[in-house]
Amino acid sequence: MMFRTSGIHHVTAFVDDAQKNVDFYAGVLALRMVKKTINFDAPDVYHLYYGNEDGAPGTIITFFPQQNARRGVIGAGQTGVTVYAIPVGSLPFWKERLTSFDIPFENKTRFGEQYIRFFDKGGLLLELVERDGGQPSQWAFNGVQSEHAIKGFGGAVLFSHVPDKTTDVLTTMLGLEKVGEEDGIIRLQASGDIGQLIDIQSTGIQRGIGGAGTVHHIAWRAKDYVEHEQMQQELQKAGYHPTQVIDRQYFNAVYFREPGGILFELATDPPGFARDEPQESMGQKLMLPEWYEPQREQIEQLLPPIQVREWKGESKS
Ligand code: ZN
């Protein structure tokens, strides 16, 4: 049986300031903070998750914000651009919204689609594109109603050192299909209706350096634990040196670095973010894995205070 991922599960990035990150993703992009937890390997650093109202796979971006973190360089060997899908007809709304927040954007066209490209306040490169697919978001916040709200990922642009080999692992191991090629960009498609269009670009890109303002890894969806474990074994057999299966509390994870230098993860759809708190109040309380619970007080004192807030931009707040 051939494995076919339905697309992106989540994207994880490094940034510097935590409140700036909250204001951008919850305030400007109007995503829901679906989980506030810590880096399980470094409990003085938050791990913040944003997505749609459920934190559904295909909508989740996660951050490790660390004040004074060394700045990275976006470039080859990284997921270069994270692309969000918005409802058809909502591009004018978003252009006006970004302008009102003093966020400059650039118009781009790829494979006949119109994109706007901009930097978030932490230095990550993002794009918005109108798409038909995906469920409308039910999360309305800070001036964004469901009719305009981000539905989840449209896809990503991968900056690869060796695009042919990156294409190869995505098509032969993860089941994506090549659907186009133009101006040195290869377009692949996964089987789902969200987070499914992946562009691979190699030309005109400097070498990437990890750090704040860059994506750390991109995770691909596995629908259940059985499929996930099979894939771990298949990757091992094919010589990609995957890690063992790791319990990440809200999904299981396997990591491997593909030949183009980009860190890939395979993540399971279950159990999801309502595993340890009610869906209605997800993201409000600092959630700790049970082995850290005894140290809750000390951990809370180490973390900078953050809040999801209605916000109109730096010059207007
Ligand atoms: Zn991950």
Tab-separated table of C-alpha atoms and ligand atoms in Angstrom:
chain	number	residue	atom	x	y	z
A	1	MET	CA	0.000	0.000	0.000
A	2	MET	CA	1.358	3.350	-1.077
A	3	PHE	CA	1.360	6.076	1.554
A	4	ARG	CA	-0.289	9.326	0.494
A	5	THR	CA	-0.192	12.252	2.887
A	6	SER	CA	-3.159	14.592	2.562
A	7	GLY	CA	-0.810	17.547	3.038
A	8	ILE	CA	0.783	19.745	5.684
A	9	HIS	CA	-0.020	18.895	9.314
A	10	HIS	CA	1.796	21.853	10.885
A	11	VAL	CA	4.708	24.239	10.440
A	12	THR	CA	7.060	25.108	13.319
A	13	ALA	CA	9.243	28.217	13.465
A	14	PHE	CA	11.570	30.200	15.711
A	15	VAL	CA	10.873	33.838	16.590
A	16	ASP	CA	12.130	36.313	19.177
A	17	ASP	CA	9.402	38.214	21.041
A	18	ALA	CA	6.433	36.200	22.371
A	19	GLN	CA	3.844	38.995	22.640
A	20	LYS	CA	4.742	40.245	19.152
A	21	ASN	CA	4.087	36.711	17.921
A	22	VAL	CA	0.696	36.565	19.687
A	23	ASP	CA	-0.306	39.986	18.350
A	24	PHE	CA	0.526	38.962	14.819
A	25	TYR	CA	-0.972	35.475	14.588
A	26	ALA	CA	-3.955	35.974	16.913
A	27	GLY	CA	-4.388	39.730	16.319
A	28	VAL	CA	-3.550	40.413	12.661
A	29	LEU	CA	-4.128	36.984	11.079
A	30	ALA	CA	-6.969	36.249	13.541
A	31	LEU	CA	-6.035	32.619	14.101
A	32	ARG	CA	-7.017	30.943	17.348
A	33	MET	CA	-4.308	30.254	19.903
A	34	VAL	CA	-5.198	26.593	20.355
A	35	LYS	CA	-2.430	25.678	22.771
A	36	LYS	CA	-0.154	27.502	25.162
A	37	THR	CA	2.522	25.162	26.400
A	38	ILE	CA	6.308	24.996	26.770
A	39	ASN	CA	9.199	23.568	24.831
A	40	PHE	CA	9.343	20.110	26.445
A	41	ASP	CA	13.146	20.181	26.110
A	42	ALA	CA	13.540	23.760	27.464
A	43	PRO	CA	10.724	24.647	29.889
A	44	ASP	CA	11.636	28.356	30.077
A	45	VAL	CA	10.523	28.753	26.431
A	46	TYR	CA	6.890	28.805	25.317
A	47	HIS	CA	5.537	26.565	22.603
A	48	LEU	CA	2.597	28.454	21.096
A	49	TYR	CA	0.155	26.868	18.635
A	50	TYR	CA	-2.266	28.734	16.374
A	51	GLY	CA	-4.889	27.292	14.044
A	52	ASN	CA	-8.592	27.252	13.275
A	53	GLU	CA	-11.237	26.854	16.007
A	54	ASP	CA	-10.354	23.163	16.508
A	55	GLY	CA	-6.659	23.345	15.748
A	56	ALA	CA	-7.337	20.945	12.872
A	57	PRO	CA	-4.339	19.403	11.093
A	58	GLY	CA	-3.544	21.569	8.069
A	59	THR	CA	-4.217	24.801	9.979
A	60	ILE	CA	-1.553	24.717	12.712
A	61	ILE	CA	1.517	26.915	12.967
A	62	THR	CA	3.661	26.636	16.087
A	63	PHE	CA	6.390	28.830	17.564
A	64	PHE	CA	9.220	28.760	20.059
A	65	PRO	CA	9.556	32.468	20.947
A	66	GLN	CA	12.831	33.327	22.604
A	67	GLN	CA	13.795	36.898	23.408
A	68	ASN	CA	17.322	37.755	22.185
A	69	ALA	CA	17.409	34.637	20.002
A	70	ARG	CA	20.014	34.698	17.258
A	71	ARG	CA	18.460	35.858	14.006
A	72	GLY	CA	18.401	33.287	11.186
A	73	VAL	CA	18.507	33.742	7.421
A	74	ILE	CA	15.691	32.441	5.231
A	75	GLY	CA	17.221	30.399	2.433
A	76	ALA	CA	18.000	27.073	0.832
A	77	GLY	CA	17.522	24.045	3.060
A	78	GLN	CA	14.368	25.463	4.645
A	79	THR	CA	10.639	25.777	4.236
A	80	GLY	CA	10.959	29.286	2.816
A	81	VAL	CA	7.379	30.523	2.559
A	82	THR	CA	4.318	29.435	4.507
A	83	VAL	CA	1.181	29.886	2.417
A	84	TYR	CA	-2.283	30.436	3.920
A	85	ALA	CA	-5.560	29.839	2.071
A	86	ILE	CA	-8.276	32.486	2.322
A	87	PRO	CA	-11.827	32.322	0.903
A	88	VAL	CA	-12.304	33.279	-2.744
A	89	GLY	CA	-13.044	36.995	-3.019
A	90	SER	CA	-11.321	37.978	0.229
A	91	LEU	CA	-7.967	39.172	-1.127
A	92	PRO	CA	-9.065	42.871	-1.192
A	93	PHE	CA	-10.095	42.571	2.483
A	94	TRP	CA	-6.680	41.222	3.436
A	95	LYS	CA	-4.768	43.811	1.419
A	96	GLU	CA	-6.657	46.541	3.241
A	97	ARG	CA	-6.164	44.832	6.589
A	98	LEU	CA	-2.401	44.437	6.177
A	99	THR	CA	-2.148	48.074	5.084
A	100	SER	CA	-4.075	49.176	8.182
A	101	PHE	CA	-1.485	47.345	10.298
A	102	ASP	CA	1.392	48.989	8.349
A	103	ILE	CA	2.467	45.635	6.906
A	104	PRO	CA	3.843	46.052	3.370
A	105	PHE	CA	3.118	43.254	0.905
A	106	GLU	CA	4.191	42.268	-2.588
A	107	ASN	CA	1.876	40.891	-5.318
A	108	LYS	CA	3.043	37.608	-6.839
A	109	THR	CA	1.701	35.255	-9.480
A	110	ARG	CA	2.499	31.538	-9.547
A	111	PHE	CA	0.866	28.838	-11.634
A	112	GLY	CA	-1.869	31.302	-12.584
A	113	GLU	CA	-2.727	32.133	-8.969
A	114	GLN	CA	-2.446	35.537	-7.308
A	115	TYR	CA	-0.529	35.725	-4.037
A	116	ILE	CA	0.338	38.480	-1.632
A	117	ARG	CA	3.657	37.972	0.125
A	118	PHE	CA	4.723	39.683	3.350
A	119	PHE	CA	6.821	39.244	6.469
A	120	ASP	CA	5.246	38.607	9.849
A	121	LYS	CA	6.581	40.697	12.755
A	122	GLY	CA	9.050	37.958	13.645
A	123	GLY	CA	10.660	37.813	10.179
A	124	LEU	CA	8.886	34.798	8.634
A	125	LEU	CA	7.841	34.926	5.007
A	126	LEU	CA	4.099	34.343	4.501
A	127	GLU	CA	1.678	34.391	1.598
A	128	LEU	CA	-2.085	34.514	1.253
A	129	VAL	CA	-3.883	32.959	-1.696
A	130	GLU	CA	-7.591	32.575	-2.496
A	131	ARG	CA	-8.694	28.945	-2.651
A	132	ASP	CA	-11.983	27.089	-2.961
A	133	GLY	CA	-10.993	24.071	-0.870
A	134	GLY	CA	-11.082	23.619	2.891
A	135	GLN	CA	-13.701	24.300	5.549
A	136	PRO	CA	-14.524	27.934	6.322
A	137	SER	CA	-13.029	28.936	9.661
A	138	GLN	CA	-15.510	29.447	12.492
A	139	TRP	CA	-13.104	31.624	14.449
A	140	ALA	CA	-13.908	35.348	14.360
A	141	PHE	CA	-11.598	37.752	16.176
A	142	ASN	CA	-10.327	41.339	16.100
A	143	GLY	CA	-12.262	42.403	12.998
A	144	VAL	CA	-12.020	39.219	10.902
A	145	GLN	CA	-15.315	37.369	10.334
A	146	SER	CA	-15.695	33.824	9.045
A	147	GLU	CA	-16.309	34.985	5.446
A	148	HIS	CA	-12.737	36.342	5.238
A	149	ALA	CA	-10.953	34.199	7.810
A	150	ILE	CA	-7.898	32.095	6.990
A	151	LYS	CA	-9.022	28.498	6.409
A	152	GLY	CA	-5.636	26.897	6.979
A	153	PHE	CA	-2.542	26.318	4.864
A	154	GLY	CA	-2.694	26.634	1.106
A	155	GLY	CA	0.727	24.999	0.992
A	156	ALA	CA	4.337	26.070	1.227
A	157	VAL	CA	7.331	27.010	-0.865
A	158	LEU	CA	10.283	24.759	-0.073
A	159	PHE	CA	13.732	26.217	-0.736
A	160	SER	CA	15.808	23.178	-1.638
A	161	HIS	CA	19.513	22.654	-2.329
A	162	VAL	CA	18.598	19.784	-4.667
A	163	PRO	CA	15.010	20.225	-5.860
A	164	ASP	CA	14.989	16.992	-7.851
A	165	LYS	CA	15.770	14.963	-4.741
A	166	THR	CA	13.257	16.909	-2.631
A	167	THR	CA	10.683	16.218	-5.340
A	168	ASP	CA	11.679	12.578	-5.298
A	169	VAL	CA	11.140	12.042	-1.559
A	170	LEU	CA	7.796	13.849	-1.672
A	171	THR	CA	6.529	11.842	-4.632
A	172	THR	CA	7.966	8.389	-3.924
A	173	MET	CA	7.724	8.337	-0.110
A	174	LEU	CA	4.902	10.771	0.746
A	175	GLY	CA	2.715	10.236	-2.300
A	176	LEU	CA	2.513	13.763	-3.713
A	177	GLU	CA	2.006	14.184	-7.455
A	178	LYS	CA	3.878	16.537	-9.732
A	179	VAL	CA	1.315	18.874	-11.292
A	180	GLY	CA	3.409	21.629	-12.854
A	181	GLU	CA	6.722	23.347	-13.462
A	182	GLU	CA	7.395	26.988	-14.339
A	183	ASP	CA	10.238	29.499	-13.868
A	184	GLY	CA	12.360	26.974	-12.002
A	185	ILE	CA	9.564	26.082	-9.575
A	186	ILE	CA	8.163	22.554	-9.339
A	187	ARG	CA	4.578	22.229	-8.083
A	188	LEU	CA	3.457	19.106	-6.246
A	189	GLN	CA	0.012	18.237	-4.953
A	190	ALA	CA	-1.002	16.118	-1.965
A	191	SER	CA	-4.353	14.350	-1.739
A	192	GLY	CA	-6.180	16.681	0.702
A	193	ASP	CA	-8.112	19.902	0.101
A	194	ILE	CA	-5.986	22.015	2.438
A	195	GLY	CA	-2.204	22.408	2.860
A	196	GLN	CA	-1.799	20.427	-0.327
A	197	LEU	CA	0.037	22.527	-2.954
A	198	ILE	CA	3.776	22.422	-2.416
A	199	ASP	CA	6.149	24.451	-4.561
A	200	ILE	CA	9.833	23.586	-4.697
A	201	GLN	CA	12.192	26.382	-5.610
A	202	SER	CA	15.954	26.368	-5.996
A	203	THR	CA	17.009	29.303	-8.114
A	204	GLY	CA	18.186	32.641	-6.767
A	205	ILE	CA	18.190	31.621	-3.127
A	206	GLN	CA	20.971	32.159	-0.627
A	207	ARG	CA	21.928	29.477	1.851
A	208	GLY	CA	19.582	29.400	4.840
A	209	ILE	CA	20.759	29.715	8.437
A	210	GLY	CA	18.486	28.508	11.220
A	211	GLY	CA	17.405	30.968	13.913
A	212	ALA	CA	14.689	33.475	14.776
A	213	GLY	CA	12.534	34.343	11.785
A	214	THR	CA	12.942	31.002	10.027
A	215	VAL	CA	10.902	27.808	9.803
A	216	HIS	CA	12.426	24.926	11.750
A	217	HIS	CA	10.423	22.116	10.156
A	218	ILE	CA	7.335	21.242	8.163
A	219	ALA	CA	5.182	18.297	9.233
A	220	TRP	CA	3.147	16.058	6.927
A	221	ARG	CA	-0.082	14.376	7.952
A	222	ALA	CA	-0.451	10.675	8.753
A	223	LYS	CA	-4.100	9.786	9.343
A	224	ASP	CA	-3.522	7.314	12.191
A	225	TYR	CA	-0.865	5.625	14.339
A	226	VAL	CA	-0.668	2.500	12.167
A	227	GLU	CA	0.055	4.431	8.994
A	228	HIS	CA	2.538	6.571	10.942
A	229	GLU	CA	4.555	3.598	12.180
A	230	GLN	CA	4.540	1.983	8.755
A	231	MET	CA	5.924	5.175	7.280
A	232	GLN	CA	8.656	5.334	9.902
A	233	GLN	CA	9.732	1.849	8.798
A	234	GLU	CA	9.484	2.671	5.097
A	235	LEU	CA	11.668	5.759	5.564
A	236	GLN	CA	14.190	3.687	7.465
A	237	LYS	CA	14.292	1.043	4.730
A	238	ALA	CA	14.747	3.720	2.078
A	239	GLY	CA	17.765	5.147	3.956
A	240	TYR	CA	16.302	8.451	5.193
A	241	HIS	CA	17.361	7.830	8.831
A	242	PRO	CA	14.084	8.825	10.533
A	243	THR	CA	13.904	9.219	14.312
A	244	GLN	CA	11.869	6.810	16.402
A	245	VAL	CA	8.225	7.689	17.022
A	246	ILE	CA	8.097	10.526	19.598
A	247	ASP	CA	4.991	11.388	21.658
A	248	ARG	CA	4.372	15.131	21.254
A	249	GLN	CA	1.248	15.083	23.434
A	250	TYR	CA	-1.104	16.320	20.667
A	251	PHE	CA	0.304	14.096	17.894
A	252	ASN	CA	3.033	11.513	17.408
A	253	ALA	CA	6.093	12.648	15.490
A	254	VAL	CA	8.880	11.204	13.356
A	255	TYR	CA	11.577	13.515	11.981
A	256	PHE	CA	14.012	13.164	9.108
A	257	ARG	CA	16.092	15.539	7.009
A	258	GLU	CA	15.398	15.236	3.309
A	259	PRO	CA	18.313	15.431	0.814
A	260	GLY	CA	17.581	19.093	-0.052
A	261	GLY	CA	18.381	20.038	3.558
A	262	ILE	CA	14.846	20.648	4.803
A	263	LEU	CA	13.741	19.112	8.101
A	264	PHE	CA	10.577	17.068	7.581
A	265	GLU	CA	8.286	15.552	10.200
A	266	LEU	CA	5.459	13.075	9.901
A	267	ALA	CA	2.700	13.835	12.412
A	268	THR	CA	-0.463	11.913	13.263
A	269	ASP	CA	-3.885	13.560	13.057
A	270	PRO	CA	-4.892	12.084	16.465
A	271	PRO	CA	-5.183	12.796	19.337
A	272	GLY	CA	-5.407	16.570	18.706
A	273	PHE	CA	-5.533	19.618	20.931
A	274	ALA	CA	-8.623	18.802	22.983
A	275	ARG	CA	-6.628	15.963	24.533
A	276	ASP	CA	-5.847	17.826	27.767
A	277	GLU	CA	-8.396	20.667	27.970
A	278	PRO	CA	-11.943	21.415	26.744
A	279	GLN	CA	-12.262	22.596	23.117
A	280	GLU	CA	-14.069	25.796	24.225
A	281	SER	CA	-11.215	27.048	26.406
A	282	MET	CA	-8.211	25.719	24.474
A	283	GLY	CA	-5.233	28.065	24.497
A	284	GLN	CA	-6.155	30.025	27.615
A	285	LYS	CA	-4.351	28.113	30.326
A	286	LEU	CA	-0.663	27.181	30.303
A	287	MET	CA	-0.703	23.435	29.679
A	288	LEU	CA	2.176	21.340	30.997
A	289	PRO	CA	2.901	17.670	30.438
A	290	GLU	CA	2.390	15.816	33.711
A	291	TRP	CA	6.109	15.444	34.421
A	292	TYR	CA	6.431	19.240	34.579
A	293	GLU	CA	3.277	19.855	36.682
A	294	PRO	CA	5.152	19.770	40.032
A	295	GLN	CA	7.305	22.692	38.762
A	296	ARG	CA	4.392	24.766	37.449
A	297	GLU	CA	5.013	27.736	39.733
A	298	GLN	CA	8.708	28.074	38.842
A	299	ILE	CA	7.989	27.603	35.131
A	300	GLU	CA	5.278	30.277	35.142
A	301	GLN	CA	7.714	32.720	36.733
A	302	LEU	CA	10.322	32.106	34.024
A	303	LEU	CA	7.933	32.733	31.134
A	304	PRO	CA	7.150	36.293	30.007
A	305	PRO	CA	3.466	37.225	30.466
A	306	ILE	CA	1.531	37.140	27.177
A	307	GLN	CA	-2.088	37.737	26.243
A	308	VAL	CA	-4.328	37.302	23.228
A	309	ARG	CA	-5.763	40.781	22.769
A	310	GLU	CA	-7.809	42.942	20.434
A	311	TRP	CA	-5.167	45.019	18.730
A	312	LYS	CA	-5.095	47.590	15.925
A	313	GLY	CA	-1.390	47.891	15.238
A	314	GLU	CA	1.682	49.459	16.794
A	315	SER	CA	0.883	53.065	15.935
A	316	LYS	CA	-2.761	52.766	16.971
A	317	SER	CA	-2.779	50.801	20.203
B	1	ZN	ZN	6.561	19.500	14.531
